[in-house]
Coordinates of C-alpha atoms in Angstrom, one line a residue:
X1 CA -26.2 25.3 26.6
X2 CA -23.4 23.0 25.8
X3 CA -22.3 20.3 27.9
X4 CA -20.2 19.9 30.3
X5 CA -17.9 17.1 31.5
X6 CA -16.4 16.0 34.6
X7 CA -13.7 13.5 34.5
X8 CA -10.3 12.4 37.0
X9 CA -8.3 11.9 34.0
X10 CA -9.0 13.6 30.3
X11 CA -6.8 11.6 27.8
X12 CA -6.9 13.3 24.2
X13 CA -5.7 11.0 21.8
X14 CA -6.8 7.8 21.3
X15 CA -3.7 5.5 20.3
X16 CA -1.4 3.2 21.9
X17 CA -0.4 5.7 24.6
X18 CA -3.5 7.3 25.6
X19 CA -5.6 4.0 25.7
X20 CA -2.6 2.2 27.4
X21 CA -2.2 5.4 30.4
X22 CA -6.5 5.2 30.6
X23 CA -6.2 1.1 30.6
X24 CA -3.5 1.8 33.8
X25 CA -5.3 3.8 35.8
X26 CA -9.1 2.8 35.0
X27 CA -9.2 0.7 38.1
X28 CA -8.6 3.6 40.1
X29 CA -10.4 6.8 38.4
X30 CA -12.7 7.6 36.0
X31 CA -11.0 8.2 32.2
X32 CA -12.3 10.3 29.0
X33 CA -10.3 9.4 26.2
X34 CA -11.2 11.7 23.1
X35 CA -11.0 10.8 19.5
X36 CA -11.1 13.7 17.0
X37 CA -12.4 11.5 14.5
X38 CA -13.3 7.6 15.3
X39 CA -11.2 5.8 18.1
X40 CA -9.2 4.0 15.1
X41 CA -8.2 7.6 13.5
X42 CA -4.7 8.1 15.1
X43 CA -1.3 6.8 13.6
X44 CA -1.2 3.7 15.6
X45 CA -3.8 2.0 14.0
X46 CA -1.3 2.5 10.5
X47 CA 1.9 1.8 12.2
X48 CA 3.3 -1.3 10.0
X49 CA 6.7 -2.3 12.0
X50 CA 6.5 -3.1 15.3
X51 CA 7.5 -2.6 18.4
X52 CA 11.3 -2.6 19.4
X53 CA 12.7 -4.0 22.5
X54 CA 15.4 -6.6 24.2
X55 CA 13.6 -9.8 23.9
X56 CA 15.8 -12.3 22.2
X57 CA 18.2 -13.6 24.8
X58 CA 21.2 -13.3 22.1
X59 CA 19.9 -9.4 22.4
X60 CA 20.9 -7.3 25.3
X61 CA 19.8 -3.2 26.4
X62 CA 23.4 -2.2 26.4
X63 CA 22.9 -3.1 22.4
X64 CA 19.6 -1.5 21.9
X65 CA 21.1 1.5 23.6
X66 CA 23.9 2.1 21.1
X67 CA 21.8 1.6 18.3
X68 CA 19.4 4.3 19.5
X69 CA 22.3 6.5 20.4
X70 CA 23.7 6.0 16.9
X71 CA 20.6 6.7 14.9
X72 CA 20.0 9.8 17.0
X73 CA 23.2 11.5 16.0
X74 CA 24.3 12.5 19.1
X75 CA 21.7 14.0 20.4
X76 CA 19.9 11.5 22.2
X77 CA 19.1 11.9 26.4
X78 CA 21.3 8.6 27.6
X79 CA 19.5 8.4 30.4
X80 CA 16.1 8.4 29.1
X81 CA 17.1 6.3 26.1
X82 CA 18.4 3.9 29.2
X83 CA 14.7 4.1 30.7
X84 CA 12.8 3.1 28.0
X85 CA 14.8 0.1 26.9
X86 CA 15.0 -0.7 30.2
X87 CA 11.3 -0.9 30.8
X88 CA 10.7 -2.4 27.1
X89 CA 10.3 -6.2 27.8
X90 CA 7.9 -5.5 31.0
X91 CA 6.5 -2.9 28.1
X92 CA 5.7 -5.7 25.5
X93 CA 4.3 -8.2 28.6
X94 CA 2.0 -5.8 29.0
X95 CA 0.6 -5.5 25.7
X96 CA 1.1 -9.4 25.2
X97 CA -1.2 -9.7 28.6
X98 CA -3.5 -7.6 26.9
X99 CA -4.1 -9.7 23.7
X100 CA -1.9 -8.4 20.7
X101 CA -1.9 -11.3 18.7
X102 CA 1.7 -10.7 17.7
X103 CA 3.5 -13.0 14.8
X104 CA 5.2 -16.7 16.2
X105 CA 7.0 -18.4 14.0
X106 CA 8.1 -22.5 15.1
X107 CA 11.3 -22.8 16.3
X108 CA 14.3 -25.6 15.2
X109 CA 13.0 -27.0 18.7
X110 CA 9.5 -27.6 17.8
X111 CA 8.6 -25.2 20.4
X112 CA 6.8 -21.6 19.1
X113 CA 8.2 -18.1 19.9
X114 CA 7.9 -14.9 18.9
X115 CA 9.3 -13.9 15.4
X116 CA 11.9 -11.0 15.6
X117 CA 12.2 -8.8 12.6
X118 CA 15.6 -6.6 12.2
X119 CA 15.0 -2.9 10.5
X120 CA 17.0 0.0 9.7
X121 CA 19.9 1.3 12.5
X122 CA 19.1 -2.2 14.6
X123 CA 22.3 -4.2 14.5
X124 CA 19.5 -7.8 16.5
X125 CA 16.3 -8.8 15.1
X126 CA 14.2 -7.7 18.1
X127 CA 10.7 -6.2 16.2
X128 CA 8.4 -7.8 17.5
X129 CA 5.2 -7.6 15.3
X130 CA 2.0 -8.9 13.9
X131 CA 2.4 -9.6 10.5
X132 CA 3.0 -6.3 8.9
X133 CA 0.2 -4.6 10.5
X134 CA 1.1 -4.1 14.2
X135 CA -0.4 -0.9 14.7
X136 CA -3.4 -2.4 13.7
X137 CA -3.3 -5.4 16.6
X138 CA -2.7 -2.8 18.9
X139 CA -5.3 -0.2 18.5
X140 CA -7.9 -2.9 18.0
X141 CA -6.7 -5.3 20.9
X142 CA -6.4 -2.0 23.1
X143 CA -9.6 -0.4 22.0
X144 CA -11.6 -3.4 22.8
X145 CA -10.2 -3.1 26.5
X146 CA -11.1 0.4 26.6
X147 CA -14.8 -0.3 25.7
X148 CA -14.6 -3.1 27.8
X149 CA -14.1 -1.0 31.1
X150 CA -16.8 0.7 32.5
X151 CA -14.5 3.6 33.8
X152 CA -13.4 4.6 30.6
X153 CA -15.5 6.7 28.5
X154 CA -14.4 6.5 25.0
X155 CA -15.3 9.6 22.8
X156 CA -15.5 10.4 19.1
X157 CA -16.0 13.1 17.3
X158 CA -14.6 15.3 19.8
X159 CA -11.5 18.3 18.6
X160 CA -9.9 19.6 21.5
X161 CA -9.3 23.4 20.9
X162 CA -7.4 24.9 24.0
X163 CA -6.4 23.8 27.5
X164 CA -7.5 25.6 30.5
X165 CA -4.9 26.4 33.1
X166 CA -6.2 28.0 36.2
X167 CA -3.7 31.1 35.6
X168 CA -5.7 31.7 32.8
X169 CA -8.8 32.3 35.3
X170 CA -6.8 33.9 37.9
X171 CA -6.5 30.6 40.3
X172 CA -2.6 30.6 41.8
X173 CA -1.0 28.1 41.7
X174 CA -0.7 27.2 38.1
X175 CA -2.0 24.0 37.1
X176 CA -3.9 22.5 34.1
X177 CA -7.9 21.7 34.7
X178 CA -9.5 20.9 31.7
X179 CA -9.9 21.6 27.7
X180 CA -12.2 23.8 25.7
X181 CA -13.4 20.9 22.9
X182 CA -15.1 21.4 19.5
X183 CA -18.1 18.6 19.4
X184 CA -17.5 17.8 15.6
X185 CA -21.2 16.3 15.2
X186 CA -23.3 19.7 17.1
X187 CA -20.4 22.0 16.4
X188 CA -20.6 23.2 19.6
X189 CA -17.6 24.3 22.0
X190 CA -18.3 21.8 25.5
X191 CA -16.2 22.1 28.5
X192 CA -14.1 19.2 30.0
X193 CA -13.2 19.5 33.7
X194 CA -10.1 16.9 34.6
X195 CA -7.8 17.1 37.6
X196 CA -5.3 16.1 35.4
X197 CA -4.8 16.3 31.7
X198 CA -2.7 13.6 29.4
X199 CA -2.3 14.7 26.0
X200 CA -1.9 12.1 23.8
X201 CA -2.7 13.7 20.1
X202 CA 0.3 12.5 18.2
X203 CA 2.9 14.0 15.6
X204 CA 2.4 16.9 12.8
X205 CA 3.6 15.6 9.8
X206 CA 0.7 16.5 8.0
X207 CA 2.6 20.3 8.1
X208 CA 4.1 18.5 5.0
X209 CA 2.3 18.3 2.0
X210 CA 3.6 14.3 1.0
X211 CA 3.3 12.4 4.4
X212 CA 2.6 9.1 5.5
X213 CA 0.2 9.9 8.8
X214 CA -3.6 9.8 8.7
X215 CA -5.4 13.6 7.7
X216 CA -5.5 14.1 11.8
X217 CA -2.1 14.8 12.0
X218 CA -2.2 17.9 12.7
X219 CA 0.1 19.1 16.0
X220 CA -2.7 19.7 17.7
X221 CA -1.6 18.7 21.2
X222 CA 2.2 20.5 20.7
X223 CA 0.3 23.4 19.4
X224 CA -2.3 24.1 22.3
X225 CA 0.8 22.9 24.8
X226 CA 2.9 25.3 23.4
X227 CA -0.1 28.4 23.5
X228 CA -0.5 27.0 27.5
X229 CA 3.0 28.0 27.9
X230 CA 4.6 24.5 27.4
X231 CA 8.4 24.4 26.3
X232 CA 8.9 22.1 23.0
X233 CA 12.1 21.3 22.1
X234 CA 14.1 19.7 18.7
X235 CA 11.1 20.4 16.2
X236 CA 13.4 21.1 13.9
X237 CA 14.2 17.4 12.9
X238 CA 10.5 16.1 11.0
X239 CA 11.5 12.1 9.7
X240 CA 10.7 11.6 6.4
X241 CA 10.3 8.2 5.6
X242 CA 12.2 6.8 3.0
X243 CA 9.2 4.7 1.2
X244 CA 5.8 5.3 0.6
X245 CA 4.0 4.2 -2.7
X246 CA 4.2 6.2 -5.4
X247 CA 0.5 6.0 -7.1
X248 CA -2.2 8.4 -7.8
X249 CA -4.4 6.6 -6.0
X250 CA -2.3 6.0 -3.3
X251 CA -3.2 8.6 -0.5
X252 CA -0.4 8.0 2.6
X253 CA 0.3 4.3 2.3
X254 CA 3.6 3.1 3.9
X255 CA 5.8 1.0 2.8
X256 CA 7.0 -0.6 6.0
X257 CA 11.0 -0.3 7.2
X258 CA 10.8 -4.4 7.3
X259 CA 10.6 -5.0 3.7
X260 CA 14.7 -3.8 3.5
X261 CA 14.8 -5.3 6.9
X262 CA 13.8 -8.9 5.0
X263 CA 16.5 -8.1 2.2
X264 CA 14.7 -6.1 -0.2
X265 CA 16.6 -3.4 -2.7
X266 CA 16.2 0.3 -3.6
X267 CA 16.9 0.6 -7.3
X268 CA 17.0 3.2 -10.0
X269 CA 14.7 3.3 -13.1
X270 CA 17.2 1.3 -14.9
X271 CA 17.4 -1.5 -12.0
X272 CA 20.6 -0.8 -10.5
X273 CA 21.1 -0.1 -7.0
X274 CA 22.6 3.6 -5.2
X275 CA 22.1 2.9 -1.6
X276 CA 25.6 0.9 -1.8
X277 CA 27.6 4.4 -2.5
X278 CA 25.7 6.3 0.0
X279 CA 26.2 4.3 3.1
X280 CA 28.0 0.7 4.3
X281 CA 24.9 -0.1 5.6
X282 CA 23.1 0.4 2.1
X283 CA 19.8 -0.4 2.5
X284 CA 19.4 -1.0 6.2
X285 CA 20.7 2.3 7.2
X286 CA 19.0 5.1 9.1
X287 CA 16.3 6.3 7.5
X288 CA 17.5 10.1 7.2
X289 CA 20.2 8.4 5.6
X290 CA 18.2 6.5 2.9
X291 CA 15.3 9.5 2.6
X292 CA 18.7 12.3 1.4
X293 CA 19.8 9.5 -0.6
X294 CA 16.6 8.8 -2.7
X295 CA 15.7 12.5 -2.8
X296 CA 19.2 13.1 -4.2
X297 CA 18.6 10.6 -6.5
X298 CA 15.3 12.0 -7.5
X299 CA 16.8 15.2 -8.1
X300 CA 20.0 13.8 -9.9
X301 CA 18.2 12.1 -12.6
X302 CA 14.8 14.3 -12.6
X303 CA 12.7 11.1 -11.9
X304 CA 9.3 11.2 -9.8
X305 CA 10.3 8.0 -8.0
X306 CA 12.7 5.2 -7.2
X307 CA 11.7 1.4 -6.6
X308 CA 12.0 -1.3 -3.6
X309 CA 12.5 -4.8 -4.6
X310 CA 11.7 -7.7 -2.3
X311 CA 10.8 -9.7 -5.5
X312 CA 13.5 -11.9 -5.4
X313 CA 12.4 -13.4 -2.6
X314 CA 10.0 -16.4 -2.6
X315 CA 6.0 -15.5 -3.2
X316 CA 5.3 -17.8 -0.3
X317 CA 8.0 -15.6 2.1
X318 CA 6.2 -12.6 0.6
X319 CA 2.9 -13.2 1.2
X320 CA 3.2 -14.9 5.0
X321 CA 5.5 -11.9 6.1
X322 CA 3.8 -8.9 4.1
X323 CA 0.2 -10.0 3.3
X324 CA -1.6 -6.6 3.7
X325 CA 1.4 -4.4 1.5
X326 CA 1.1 -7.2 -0.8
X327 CA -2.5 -6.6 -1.1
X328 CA -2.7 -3.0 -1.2
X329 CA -0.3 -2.9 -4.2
X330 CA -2.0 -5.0 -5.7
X331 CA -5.2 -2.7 -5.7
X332 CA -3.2 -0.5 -7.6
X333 CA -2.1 -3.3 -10.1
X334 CA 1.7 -3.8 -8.8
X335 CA 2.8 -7.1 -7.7
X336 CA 5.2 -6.7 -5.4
X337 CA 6.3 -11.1 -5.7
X338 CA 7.1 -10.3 -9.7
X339 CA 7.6 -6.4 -9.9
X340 CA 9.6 -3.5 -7.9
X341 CA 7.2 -1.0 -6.1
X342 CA 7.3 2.7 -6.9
X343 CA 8.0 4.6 -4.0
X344 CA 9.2 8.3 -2.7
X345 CA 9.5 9.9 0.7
X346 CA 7.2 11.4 2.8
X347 CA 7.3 13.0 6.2
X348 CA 6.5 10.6 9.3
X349 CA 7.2 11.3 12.5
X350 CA 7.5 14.3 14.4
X351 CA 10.6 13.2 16.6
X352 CA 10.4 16.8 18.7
X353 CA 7.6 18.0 20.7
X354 CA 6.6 19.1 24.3
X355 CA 9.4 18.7 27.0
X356 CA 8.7 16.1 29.5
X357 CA 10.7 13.7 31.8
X358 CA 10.3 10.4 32.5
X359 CA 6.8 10.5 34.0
X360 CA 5.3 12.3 31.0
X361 CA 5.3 15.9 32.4
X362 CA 4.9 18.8 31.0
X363 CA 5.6 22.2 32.1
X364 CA 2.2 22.9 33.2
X365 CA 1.4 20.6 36.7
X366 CA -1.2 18.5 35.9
X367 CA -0.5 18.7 32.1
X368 CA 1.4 15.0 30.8
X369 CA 2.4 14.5 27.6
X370 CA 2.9 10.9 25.8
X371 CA 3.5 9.4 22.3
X372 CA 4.4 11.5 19.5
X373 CA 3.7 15.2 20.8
X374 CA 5.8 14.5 23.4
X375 CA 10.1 15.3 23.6
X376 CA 11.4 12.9 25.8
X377 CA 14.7 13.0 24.6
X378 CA 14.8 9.5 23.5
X379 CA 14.7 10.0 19.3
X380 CA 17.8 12.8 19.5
X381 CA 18.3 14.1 15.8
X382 CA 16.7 10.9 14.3
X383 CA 14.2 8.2 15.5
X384 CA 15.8 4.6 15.5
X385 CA 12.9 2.4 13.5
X386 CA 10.0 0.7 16.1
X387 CA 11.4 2.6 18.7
X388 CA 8.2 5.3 18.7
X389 CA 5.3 2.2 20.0
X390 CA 7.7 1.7 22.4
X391 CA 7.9 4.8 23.9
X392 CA 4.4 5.4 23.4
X393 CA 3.7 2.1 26.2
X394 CA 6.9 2.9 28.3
X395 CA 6.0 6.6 29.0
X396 CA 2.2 5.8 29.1
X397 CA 2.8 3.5 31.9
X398 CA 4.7 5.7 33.8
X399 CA 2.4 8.4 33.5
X400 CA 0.1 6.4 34.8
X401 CA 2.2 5.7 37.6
X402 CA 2.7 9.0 38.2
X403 CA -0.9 10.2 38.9
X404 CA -1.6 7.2 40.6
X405 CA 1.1 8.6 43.1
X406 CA -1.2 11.9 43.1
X407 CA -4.4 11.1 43.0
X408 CA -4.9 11.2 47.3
X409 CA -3.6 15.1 47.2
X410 CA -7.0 17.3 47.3
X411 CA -7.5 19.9 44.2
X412 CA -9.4 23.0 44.7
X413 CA -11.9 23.0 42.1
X414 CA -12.0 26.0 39.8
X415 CA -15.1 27.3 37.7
X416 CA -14.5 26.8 34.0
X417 CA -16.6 29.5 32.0
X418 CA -18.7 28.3 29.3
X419 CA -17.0 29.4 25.9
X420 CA -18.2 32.6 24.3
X421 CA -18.9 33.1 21.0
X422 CA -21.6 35.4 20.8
X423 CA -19.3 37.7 19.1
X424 CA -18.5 36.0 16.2
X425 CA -20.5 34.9 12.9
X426 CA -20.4 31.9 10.8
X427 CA -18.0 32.6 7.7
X428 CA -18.9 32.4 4.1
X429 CA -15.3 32.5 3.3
X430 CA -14.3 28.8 3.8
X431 CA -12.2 28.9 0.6
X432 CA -9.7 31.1 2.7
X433 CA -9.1 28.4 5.0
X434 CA -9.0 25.4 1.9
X435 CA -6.3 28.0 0.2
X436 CA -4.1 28.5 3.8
X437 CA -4.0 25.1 4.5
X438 CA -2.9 24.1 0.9
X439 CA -0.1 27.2 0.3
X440 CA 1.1 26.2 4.4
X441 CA 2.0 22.4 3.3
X442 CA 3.2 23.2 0.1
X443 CA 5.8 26.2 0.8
X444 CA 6.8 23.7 4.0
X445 CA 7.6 20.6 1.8
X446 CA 9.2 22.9 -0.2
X447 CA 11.2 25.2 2.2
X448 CA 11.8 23.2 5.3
X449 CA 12.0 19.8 4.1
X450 CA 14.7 16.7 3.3
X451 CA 17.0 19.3 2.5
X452 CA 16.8 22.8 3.5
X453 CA 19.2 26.1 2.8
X454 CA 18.6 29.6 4.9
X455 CA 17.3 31.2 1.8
X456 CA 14.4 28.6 1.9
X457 CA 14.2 29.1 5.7
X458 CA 13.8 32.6 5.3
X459 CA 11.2 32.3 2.6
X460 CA 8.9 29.9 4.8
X461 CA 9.3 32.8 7.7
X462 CA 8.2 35.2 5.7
X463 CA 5.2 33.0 4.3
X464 CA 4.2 31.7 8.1
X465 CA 4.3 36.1 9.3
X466 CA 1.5 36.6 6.9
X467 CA -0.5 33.5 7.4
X468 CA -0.5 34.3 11.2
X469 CA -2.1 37.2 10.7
X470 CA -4.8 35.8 7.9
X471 CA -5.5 33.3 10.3
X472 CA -5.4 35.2 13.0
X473 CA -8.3 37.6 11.7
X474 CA -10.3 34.7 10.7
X475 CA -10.3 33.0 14.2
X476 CA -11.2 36.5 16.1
X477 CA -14.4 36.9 13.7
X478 CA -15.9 33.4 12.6
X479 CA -17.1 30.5 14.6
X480 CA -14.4 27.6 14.9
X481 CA -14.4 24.1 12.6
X482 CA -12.5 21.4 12.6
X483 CA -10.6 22.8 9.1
X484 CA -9.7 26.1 11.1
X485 CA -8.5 24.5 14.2
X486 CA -6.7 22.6 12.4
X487 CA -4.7 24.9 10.2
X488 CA -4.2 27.6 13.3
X489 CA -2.6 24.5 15.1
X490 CA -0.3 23.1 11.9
X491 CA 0.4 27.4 11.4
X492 CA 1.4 27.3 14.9
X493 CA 4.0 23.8 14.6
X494 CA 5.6 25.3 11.4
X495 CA 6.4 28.6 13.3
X496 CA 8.2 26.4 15.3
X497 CA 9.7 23.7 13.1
X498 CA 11.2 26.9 11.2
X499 CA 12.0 28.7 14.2
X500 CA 14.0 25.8 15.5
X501 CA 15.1 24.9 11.9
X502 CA 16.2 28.7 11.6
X503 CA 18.5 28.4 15.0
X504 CA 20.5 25.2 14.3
X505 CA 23.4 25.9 12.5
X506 CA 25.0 22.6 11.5
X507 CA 23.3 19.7 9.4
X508 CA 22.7 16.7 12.3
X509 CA 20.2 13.8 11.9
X510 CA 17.3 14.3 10.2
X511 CA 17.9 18.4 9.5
X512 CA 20.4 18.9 6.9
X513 CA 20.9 22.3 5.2
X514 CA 23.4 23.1 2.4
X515 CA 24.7 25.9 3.8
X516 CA 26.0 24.4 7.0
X517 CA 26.8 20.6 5.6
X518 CA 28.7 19.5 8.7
X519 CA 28.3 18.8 12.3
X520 CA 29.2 21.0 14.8
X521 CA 31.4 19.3 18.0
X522 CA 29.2 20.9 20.4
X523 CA 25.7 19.1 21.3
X524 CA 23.0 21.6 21.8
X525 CA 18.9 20.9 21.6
X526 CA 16.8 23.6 20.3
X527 CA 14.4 24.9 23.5
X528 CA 11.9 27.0 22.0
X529 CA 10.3 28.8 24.7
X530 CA 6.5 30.5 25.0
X531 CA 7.3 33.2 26.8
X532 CA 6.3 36.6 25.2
X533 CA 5.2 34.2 22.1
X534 CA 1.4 34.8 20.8
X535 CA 0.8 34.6 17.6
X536 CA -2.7 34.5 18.8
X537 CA -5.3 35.9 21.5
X538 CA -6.7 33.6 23.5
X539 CA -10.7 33.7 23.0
X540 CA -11.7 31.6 26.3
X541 CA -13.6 32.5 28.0
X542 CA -14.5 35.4 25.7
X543 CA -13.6 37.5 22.6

């Protein structure tokens, strides 16, 4: 019999927002955080940049505001753009209290601060970061506080499948108690109870078949969210990120925003610069800007690549400011102090996801949502560069908050049948699932990428029809892995990347389509909602 778990909290996701909500409320309650793969296997621990937020006393919010409002073309939520640069200094205390050996630099008054970086849409240097591996510091500063605290239990190799709601077993009134996960190392379905769930799973760029984010990425929390009967909102606008190195080799490595941040120049083949006639802010505009520009490029002159050049700049400046880039190229036999690097976009972030306000709820009582899965309304059409750590901390902390608050109200507990699968057998057709996957991120880069038309948007429908039913079939008959959970959630996110893709009319931010090139006046986010939505059965507790 599989095990089963019984937990206060059930984080799933184990980046800078779930281990900073489990660090929050560890004093309190007892904490699962699950990792699908090790506790370092999330985007955080890759996240170059930094974290953005009014630190510099020349800086001020009213500044970091109108940047994020101008980067999201409109279609920003003020107010909880206003909350989370409001909260962003008391945001980076807290990570500062907890360690993150973030970069100083000595200051003309002998005295040693904080060094400030300035990247794309950001009119202050106010990135804080550690060296050009942030994401790095954090998820190792944070994880070693997680494994330090014996009321967190810190879980690898775990895949969550579903959520349990207790409508689901027939329990009024509605609320989420648990998850249905895949142990990856028994292959095994185990039930975890929770009084209250936080998913913290992160973006699905990997829907894309060139993207920066680690294999995991897979929508996996906006996926089972959305089949709970979760709203997600604005999934139409994917970030592709303007630079990521071009090599055979080279599988998802970023070329962090702060190299054009520290003066460093997109060129053509032949050495000469385009950002300058795309956009007055050439090479520190917004990155949808600089992503349309390069593919255009790319397309123009029928090149596989274009090339960033910080080599101008002194080896000493390169080397103390971009150590592990500079390393990494030069794996691949590029030095970025004498030579350009190759780079092309690649999809990033996921700046849509499951609606939530500012305590991190969801839909579903009980059911919070943080970090990249989540909408909060802060990113609007197109995420403003080191803003996403920050809201992963801001809302992490206030979800924390908020159960705190709800932790005294008594929960009826509700009996979670074991899953079933004693109607299924093991499948000797894994090549079906290796072929889905593949044709899914190819006809999506292809379809419903940088730029999209409504003929492509209608061919990707029609592709994502007949995979839901492939994939359908193969779920009802064989026993779940990790490859198949995996590809029914990323068939479930393009569904709904092309759905909301399909419903927006106008090119805005980071979704731009030839056959609508301008903005409409009107300011509208695409709601998708689950209602009489299921492109699959649900199979808990039984086929």
């Amino acid at each position: 019999m599989p095990h089963a778990y019984h937990f206060d909290v059930l984080v799933i996701g184990s980046g800078a927002a779930g281990l900073t909500l489990a660090l929050n409320l560890a004093s309190h309650v007892k904490v699962a955080v699950l990792s699908k793969g090790e506790l370092v296997a999330g985007s955080t621990y890759w996240a170059q940049g930094g974290v953005a937020g009014v630190i510099d006393k020349t800086d001020t919010v009213e500044a970091h505001v109108s940047d994020t409002l101008n980067a999201g073309a409109g279609l920003c939520n003020e107010d909880a753009v206003r909350f989370t640069i409001e909260h962003s200094k008391t945001s980076i205390d807290w990570l500062i209290g907890q360690g993150v050996p973030f970069t100083k630099e000595q200051m003309a008054n002998g005295h040693e601060d904080y060094h400030l970086t300035k990247e794309g849409g950001h009119s202050h240097r106010r990135v804080i970061h550690a060296a050009d591996a942030t994401g790095q510091a954090i998820s190792q500063t944070l994880i070693e506080r997680a494994l330090a605290h014996p009321n967190i239990e810190t879980i690898s190799n775990k895949l969550a499948v579903d959520l349990i709601t207790s409508e689901k077993l027939g329990v009024q009134p509605n609320r989420c108690i648990g998850a249905y996960v895949l142990n990856l190392e028994t292959d095994q379905v185990e039930v975890f109870h929770a009084n209250h769930v936080v998913l913290a799973s992160g973006g699905a760029s990997k829907v894309y078949l060139y993207t920066s984010n680690v294999d995991g990425a897979t929508g996996d929390g906006i996926a089972m969210a959305w089949r709970a009967g979760c709203r997600v909102a604005n999934m139409e606008f994917n970030q592709f990120h303007p630079t990521c190195l071009f090599h055979p080799q080279a599988k998802s490595f970023l070329i962090t925003e702060a190299i054009r941040g520290e003066g460093g120049l997109l060129k053509l083949p032949d050495g000469s610069r385009f950002m300058p006639k795309f956009d007055q802010r050439e090479e520190l505009a917004p990155r949808d800007i600089v992503a349309r520009a390069i593919d255009h490029e790319m397309k123009r002159l029928g090149i596989d690549c274009v090339y960033l050049d910080i080599s101008h700049k002194p080896k000493d400046f390169i080397l103390s400011h971009f150590p592990n880039v500079y390393q990494r190229c030069l794996s691949y036999g590029i030095d970025i102090t004498q030579e350009p690097i190759p780079v092309v976009p690649a999809a990033h972030y996921t700046c849509g996801g499951i609606m939530v306000d500012t305590a991190g709820r969801t839909d579903i009582p009980n059911l919070y949502a943080i970090g990249e899965c989540s909408f909060t309304g802060l990113h609007g059409a197109n995420r403003l560069a080191s803003n996403s750590l920050l809201e992963c901390v801001v809302y992490a902390l206030a979800s924390a908050e908020d159960i705190k608050k709800r932790l005294s109200t008594p929960l009826t507990p509700v009996d979670i049948p074991a899953w079933d699968e004693s109607q299924v057998t093991d499948s000797d057709e894994d090549v079906i699932i290796a072929h889905n996957w593949d044709e899914l991120r190819r006809f999506m880069w292809d379809y419903v990428g940088i730029v999209r038309s409504t003929k492509r948007l209608m061919r990707a429908r029609h592709r994502i029809n007949l995979l839901h039913q492939e994939i359908y079939e193969f779920y009802s008959n064989y026993k779940i892995s990790n490859d198949l959970i995996e590809l029914r959630n990323l068939s479930v996110v393009a569904d709904l990347i092309i759905s909301s893709a399909m419903v927006r009319k106008e090119s805005r931010g980071l979704h731009y389509t030839l056959d609508y090139p301008e903005s409409l006046n009107t300011l509208e986010d695409t709601i998708l909602y689950p209602n009489n939505y299921h492109p699959y059965a649900d199979r808990e507790p039984s086929h």
